[in-house]
């Protein structure tokens, strides 16, 4: 594929969106064709699914419904947005991608990991990121950054978020070729520099 897919992963408030946006701005300044997408979302249909997933009124949602909705939103985003842009040679930056499903629904909600793997492959048409930044941060430190009202998933207890964090680290260990683990306790600027350095090393941009 001519383009590159770069994804950001980590627990809530680890700093993904800040870094994804900084990277987007920096690549745009260099006049590179670049697109930033958030998950769940990135298309009209996916944004509708997002509002169902994040609605606090949907406290009855089962873990199965949740994993299928995330995957449905992602399938639409891959087909409608990621694939055509990669084919055009665009650098696509994703704020969360299928590793989030493995970490949250697999390690967090304890849905069978083999099933999740198949579901992820199915939903993404096997479009795997070229590079994934995992911003690793302790769940308690992340929660101290909370300023806004918490959505449904952010309200899960800290034991759940610890499982998700450990899950992410395990996923990174299993996929060393595409993962870069970053210490999320560093300053925004230090993390930005580290991300840039790794991109220069790993991608022919
Ligand atoms: N390295 C950092 N150090 C301190 N605060 C940070 C850092 N990165 C982000 N933040 C702050 O933490 C909050 C969550 O950041 P955000 O990028 O939205 O996280 P995420 O997208 O992972 O949920 C924001 O208020 C942001 O300004
Ligand atoms: Mg975010």
mmCIF file of C-alpha atoms and ligand atoms in Angstrom:
data_model
loop_
_atom_site.group_PDB
_atom_site.id
_atom_site.type_symbol
_atom_site.label_atom_id
_atom_site.label_comp_id
_atom_site.label_asym_id
_atom_site.label_seq_id
_atom_site.Cartn_x
_atom_site.Cartn_y
_atom_site.Cartn_z
ATOM 1 C CA UNK A 1 0.000 0.000 0.000
ATOM 2 C CA UNK A 2 1.478 3.398 -0.981
ATOM 3 C CA UNK A 3 0.348 5.245 2.181
ATOM 4 C CA UNK A 4 1.189 4.658 5.814
ATOM 5 C CA UNK A 5 -1.089 3.896 8.730
ATOM 6 C CA UNK A 6 0.068 5.241 12.096
ATOM 7 C CA UNK A 7 -2.040 4.462 15.172
ATOM 8 C CA UNK A 8 -2.087 5.771 18.738
ATOM 9 C CA UNK A 9 -3.061 3.511 21.618
ATOM 10 C CA UNK A 10 -3.241 3.743 25.400
ATOM 11 C CA UNK A 11 -5.742 4.099 28.223
ATOM 12 C CA UNK A 12 -8.003 7.149 28.490
ATOM 13 C CA UNK A 13 -6.147 10.399 29.302
ATOM 14 C CA UNK A 14 -2.756 8.879 28.449
ATOM 15 C CA UNK A 15 -2.264 11.664 25.887
ATOM 16 C CA UNK A 16 -3.183 9.984 22.568
ATOM 17 C CA UNK A 17 -5.299 12.748 21.102
ATOM 18 C CA UNK A 18 -2.787 15.465 22.006
ATOM 19 C CA UNK A 19 0.022 13.543 20.291
ATOM 20 C CA UNK A 20 -2.046 12.426 17.291
ATOM 21 C CA UNK A 21 -3.001 16.049 16.633
ATOM 22 C CA UNK A 22 0.561 17.319 17.083
ATOM 23 C CA UNK A 23 1.810 14.729 14.605
ATOM 24 C CA UNK A 24 -0.956 15.616 12.157
ATOM 25 C CA UNK A 25 0.003 19.304 12.349
ATOM 26 C CA UNK A 26 3.700 18.579 11.925
ATOM 27 C CA UNK A 27 3.211 16.382 8.845
ATOM 28 C CA UNK A 28 0.838 18.944 7.336
ATOM 29 C CA UNK A 29 3.480 21.632 7.854
ATOM 30 C CA UNK A 30 5.831 19.435 5.821
ATOM 31 C CA UNK A 31 3.206 19.405 3.044
ATOM 32 C CA UNK A 32 2.674 15.661 3.304
ATOM 33 C CA UNK A 33 -0.774 14.278 2.419
ATOM 34 C CA UNK A 34 -2.086 13.394 5.870
ATOM 35 C CA UNK A 35 -5.442 12.524 7.422
ATOM 36 C CA UNK A 36 -6.399 12.148 11.093
ATOM 37 C CA UNK A 37 -9.285 9.926 12.217
ATOM 38 C CA UNK A 38 -10.722 9.170 15.622
ATOM 39 C CA UNK A 39 -12.153 5.885 16.805
ATOM 40 C CA UNK A 40 -14.925 5.053 17.028
ATOM 41 C CA UNK A 41 -15.783 7.465 14.231
ATOM 42 C CA UNK A 42 -14.191 8.746 11.046
ATOM 43 C CA UNK A 43 -17.278 8.349 8.843
ATOM 44 C CA UNK A 44 -20.900 9.465 9.196
ATOM 45 C CA UNK A 45 -22.089 5.928 9.976
ATOM 46 C CA UNK A 46 -19.227 5.312 12.410
ATOM 47 C CA UNK A 47 -19.945 8.573 14.269
ATOM 48 C CA UNK A 48 -23.563 7.436 14.747
ATOM 49 C CA UNK A 49 -22.325 4.145 16.193
ATOM 50 C CA UNK A 50 -19.928 6.150 18.408
ATOM 51 C CA UNK A 51 -22.777 8.086 19.996
ATOM 52 C CA UNK A 52 -24.530 4.810 20.906
ATOM 53 C CA UNK A 53 -21.328 3.392 22.413
ATOM 54 C CA UNK A 54 -20.468 6.421 24.536
ATOM 55 C CA UNK A 55 -24.014 7.244 25.732
ATOM 56 C CA UNK A 56 -24.300 6.944 29.527
ATOM 57 C CA UNK A 57 -27.968 5.964 29.102
ATOM 58 C CA UNK A 58 -26.839 2.670 27.500
ATOM 59 C CA UNK A 59 -25.666 1.086 30.767
ATOM 60 C CA UNK A 60 -27.456 -2.149 29.823
ATOM 61 C CA UNK A 61 -25.163 -2.746 26.833
ATOM 62 C CA UNK A 62 -23.631 -6.233 26.932
ATOM 63 C CA UNK A 63 -19.947 -6.860 26.298
ATOM 64 C CA UNK A 64 -20.884 -8.726 23.082
ATOM 65 C CA UNK A 65 -22.913 -5.806 21.750
ATOM 66 C CA UNK A 66 -20.073 -3.467 22.642
ATOM 67 C CA UNK A 67 -17.369 -5.412 20.803
ATOM 68 C CA UNK A 68 -19.561 -5.812 17.718
ATOM 69 C CA UNK A 69 -20.438 -2.106 17.607
ATOM 70 C CA UNK A 70 -16.799 -1.047 17.895
ATOM 71 C CA UNK A 71 -15.929 -3.470 15.118
ATOM 72 C CA UNK A 72 -18.839 -2.284 12.988
ATOM 73 C CA UNK A 73 -17.728 1.336 13.317
ATOM 74 C CA UNK A 74 -14.176 0.332 12.409
ATOM 75 C CA UNK A 75 -15.223 -1.785 9.412
ATOM 76 C CA UNK A 76 -17.020 1.212 7.923
ATOM 77 C CA UNK A 77 -14.052 3.498 8.620
ATOM 78 C CA UNK A 78 -11.583 1.109 6.963
ATOM 79 C CA UNK A 79 -13.715 0.592 3.866
ATOM 80 C CA UNK A 80 -14.880 4.161 3.400
ATOM 81 C CA UNK A 81 -11.904 6.165 4.599
ATOM 82 C CA UNK A 82 -8.676 4.344 5.499
ATOM 83 C CA UNK A 83 -8.326 2.057 2.459
ATOM 84 C CA UNK A 84 -9.024 4.696 -0.229
ATOM 85 C CA UNK A 85 -6.627 7.114 1.476
ATOM 86 C CA UNK A 86 -3.834 4.574 1.848
ATOM 87 C CA UNK A 87 -4.250 3.699 -1.817
ATOM 88 C CA UNK A 88 -3.804 7.395 -2.690
ATOM 89 C CA UNK A 89 -0.563 7.495 -0.692
ATOM 90 C CA UNK A 90 -1.910 9.438 2.298
ATOM 91 C CA UNK A 91 -0.416 9.130 5.782
ATOM 92 C CA UNK A 92 -3.419 8.107 7.886
ATOM 93 C CA UNK A 93 -3.207 8.793 11.627
ATOM 94 C CA UNK A 94 -5.719 6.897 13.766
ATOM 95 C CA UNK A 95 -6.525 7.882 17.349
ATOM 96 C CA UNK A 96 -7.213 4.260 18.452
ATOM 97 C CA UNK A 97 -7.599 1.227 16.140
ATOM 98 C CA UNK A 98 -8.057 -2.538 16.553
ATOM 99 C CA UNK A 99 -5.524 -2.869 19.387
ATOM 100 C CA UNK A 100 -8.053 -0.926 21.488
ATOM 101 C CA UNK A 101 -10.549 -3.759 21.002
ATOM 102 C CA UNK A 102 -7.968 -6.351 22.042
ATOM 103 C CA UNK A 103 -7.012 -4.304 25.104
ATOM 104 C CA UNK A 104 -10.482 -3.183 26.268
ATOM 105 C CA UNK A 105 -12.832 -5.955 25.161
ATOM 106 C CA UNK A 106 -10.252 -8.764 25.238
ATOM 107 C CA UNK A 107 -8.056 -8.053 28.266
ATOM 108 C CA UNK A 108 -10.502 -5.650 29.970
ATOM 109 C CA UNK A 109 -13.837 -7.427 29.476
ATOM 110 C CA UNK A 110 -12.218 -10.847 29.092
ATOM 111 C CA UNK A 111 -13.773 -11.752 25.739
ATOM 112 C CA UNK A 112 -11.906 -14.649 24.113
ATOM 113 C CA UNK A 113 -8.709 -13.278 22.562
ATOM 114 C CA UNK A 114 -8.713 -15.681 19.599
ATOM 115 C CA UNK A 115 -12.207 -14.559 18.705
ATOM 116 C CA UNK A 116 -11.158 -10.888 19.011
ATOM 117 C CA UNK A 117 -8.225 -11.520 16.695
ATOM 118 C CA UNK A 118 -10.508 -12.991 14.018
ATOM 119 C CA UNK A 119 -13.032 -10.217 14.479
ATOM 120 C CA UNK A 120 -10.304 -7.554 14.177
ATOM 121 C CA UNK A 121 -8.987 -9.107 10.958
ATOM 122 C CA UNK A 122 -12.506 -9.337 9.537
ATOM 123 C CA UNK A 123 -13.478 -5.762 10.428
ATOM 124 C CA UNK A 124 -10.255 -4.205 9.134
ATOM 125 C CA UNK A 125 -9.857 -6.340 5.987
ATOM 126 C CA UNK A 126 -6.448 -7.114 7.486
ATOM 127 C CA UNK A 127 -5.233 -3.535 7.217
ATOM 128 C CA UNK A 128 -2.525 -3.555 9.908
ATOM 129 C CA UNK A 129 -0.802 -0.342 11.099
ATOM 130 C CA UNK A 130 2.753 0.321 9.898
ATOM 131 C CA UNK A 131 3.532 1.895 13.247
ATOM 132 C CA UNK A 132 1.671 1.945 16.562
ATOM 133 C CA UNK A 133 2.540 4.259 19.443
ATOM 134 C CA UNK A 134 1.461 2.918 22.816
ATOM 135 C CA UNK A 135 1.488 5.753 25.333
ATOM 136 C CA UNK A 136 1.867 3.826 28.559
ATOM 137 C CA UNK A 137 0.574 5.427 31.748
ATOM 138 C CA UNK A 138 -0.574 4.235 35.150
ATOM 139 C CA UNK A 139 -4.380 4.333 35.407
ATOM 140 C CA UNK A 140 -4.296 6.410 38.594
ATOM 141 C CA UNK A 141 -2.089 9.088 37.032
ATOM 142 C CA UNK A 142 -4.325 9.120 33.949
ATOM 143 C CA UNK A 143 -7.418 9.677 36.092
ATOM 144 C CA UNK A 144 -5.810 12.692 37.769
ATOM 145 C CA UNK A 145 -5.876 14.371 34.368
ATOM 146 C CA UNK A 146 -9.672 14.127 34.247
ATOM 147 C CA UNK A 147 -11.323 17.459 33.790
ATOM 148 C CA UNK A 148 -14.496 16.647 31.884
ATOM 149 C CA UNK A 149 -17.478 14.448 32.733
ATOM 150 C CA UNK A 150 -16.654 10.790 32.268
ATOM 151 C CA UNK A 151 -18.324 8.781 29.522
ATOM 152 C CA UNK A 152 -19.601 5.223 29.961
ATOM 153 C CA UNK A 153 -16.282 3.436 29.391
ATOM 154 C CA UNK A 154 -14.189 5.925 31.313
ATOM 155 C CA UNK A 155 -16.375 5.201 34.355
ATOM 156 C CA UNK A 156 -15.137 1.594 34.599
ATOM 157 C CA UNK A 157 -13.228 0.873 37.814
ATOM 158 C CA UNK A 158 -9.493 1.219 38.132
ATOM 159 C CA UNK A 159 -8.959 -2.561 38.229
ATOM 160 C CA UNK A 160 -10.448 -2.696 34.729
ATOM 161 C CA UNK A 161 -8.097 0.032 33.540
ATOM 162 C CA UNK A 162 -5.103 -1.750 35.084
ATOM 163 C CA UNK A 163 -6.056 -4.871 33.120
ATOM 164 C CA UNK A 164 -6.327 -2.799 29.957
ATOM 165 C CA UNK A 165 -2.907 -1.249 30.574
ATOM 166 C CA UNK A 166 -1.287 -4.647 31.131
ATOM 167 C CA UNK A 167 -3.102 -5.968 28.064
ATOM 168 C CA UNK A 168 -1.665 -3.179 25.934
ATOM 169 C CA UNK A 169 1.858 -3.952 27.134
ATOM 170 C CA UNK A 170 1.337 -7.609 26.274
ATOM 171 C CA UNK A 171 0.055 -6.743 22.785
ATOM 172 C CA UNK A 172 3.138 -4.530 22.282
ATOM 173 C CA UNK A 173 5.445 -7.344 23.368
ATOM 174 C CA UNK A 174 3.768 -9.704 20.873
ATOM 175 C CA UNK A 175 4.098 -7.198 17.996
ATOM 176 C CA UNK A 176 7.551 -5.651 18.450
ATOM 177 C CA UNK A 177 7.928 -4.820 14.739
ATOM 178 C CA UNK A 178 5.178 -2.234 14.667
ATOM 179 C CA UNK A 179 4.910 -1.128 18.328
ATOM 180 C CA UNK A 180 6.755 1.704 20.029
ATOM 181 C CA UNK A 181 6.032 1.951 23.760
ATOM 182 C CA UNK A 182 6.350 5.474 25.157
ATOM 183 C CA UNK A 183 6.558 6.490 28.801
ATOM 184 C CA UNK A 184 3.438 8.626 29.178
ATOM 185 C CA UNK A 185 4.679 10.401 32.319
ATOM 186 C CA UNK A 186 7.045 12.532 30.212
ATOM 187 C CA UNK A 187 6.142 16.056 29.115
ATOM 188 C CA UNK A 188 4.022 16.559 26.005
ATOM 189 C CA UNK A 189 7.089 17.996 24.207
ATOM 190 C CA UNK A 190 9.380 15.096 25.165
ATOM 191 C CA UNK A 191 6.818 12.578 23.926
ATOM 192 C CA UNK A 192 6.357 14.527 20.701
ATOM 193 C CA UNK A 193 10.133 14.476 20.100
ATOM 194 C CA UNK A 194 10.322 10.739 20.741
ATOM 195 C CA UNK A 195 7.456 10.071 18.336
ATOM 196 C CA UNK A 196 9.143 12.122 15.633
ATOM 197 C CA UNK A 197 12.446 10.367 16.081
ATOM 198 C CA UNK A 198 10.812 6.939 15.728
ATOM 199 C CA UNK A 199 8.835 7.987 12.666
ATOM 200 C CA UNK A 200 11.995 9.176 10.945
ATOM 201 C CA UNK A 201 13.651 5.855 11.755
ATOM 202 C CA UNK A 202 10.797 3.609 10.711
ATOM 203 C CA UNK A 203 8.888 5.270 7.890
ATOM 204 C CA UNK A 204 10.136 6.517 4.516
ATOM 205 C CA UNK A 205 8.318 9.841 4.838
HETATM 206 N N1 LIG B 1 2.412 14.240 28.630
HETATM 207 C C1 LIG B 1 1.411 14.836 29.304
HETATM 208 N N2 LIG B 1 1.609 15.318 30.537
HETATM 209 C C2 LIG B 1 0.605 15.908 31.212
HETATM 210 N N3 LIG B 1 -0.649 16.072 30.752
HETATM 211 C C3 LIG B 1 -0.917 15.603 29.527
HETATM 212 C C4 LIG B 1 0.095 14.960 28.739
HETATM 213 N N4 LIG B 1 -0.453 14.607 27.551
HETATM 214 C C5 LIG B 1 -1.747 14.994 27.619
HETATM 215 N N5 LIG B 1 -2.029 15.602 28.785
HETATM 216 C C6 LIG B 1 -3.338 16.157 29.218
HETATM 217 O O1 LIG B 1 -4.112 15.051 29.652
HETATM 218 C C7 LIG B 1 -5.461 15.177 29.194
HETATM 219 C C8 LIG B 1 -5.793 13.977 28.306
HETATM 220 O O2 LIG B 1 -5.029 14.036 27.094
HETATM 221 P P1 LIG B 1 -5.609 13.405 25.756
HETATM 222 O O3 LIG B 1 -4.592 13.598 24.700
HETATM 223 O O4 LIG B 1 -6.968 13.929 25.492
HETATM 224 O O5 LIG B 1 -5.695 11.871 26.195
HETATM 225 P P2 LIG B 1 -6.402 10.648 25.457
HETATM 226 O O6 LIG B 1 -6.718 11.069 24.063
HETATM 227 O O7 LIG B 1 -5.402 9.557 25.525
HETATM 228 O O8 LIG B 1 -7.619 10.317 26.262
HETATM 229 C C9 LIG B 1 -5.538 16.514 28.468
HETATM 230 O O9 LIG B 1 -6.037 17.475 29.378
HETATM 231 C C10 LIG B 1 -4.097 16.781 28.081
HETATM 232 O O10 LIG B 1 -3.840 18.161 27.974
HETATM 233 MG MG1 LIG B 2 -8.553 11.062 23.100
#
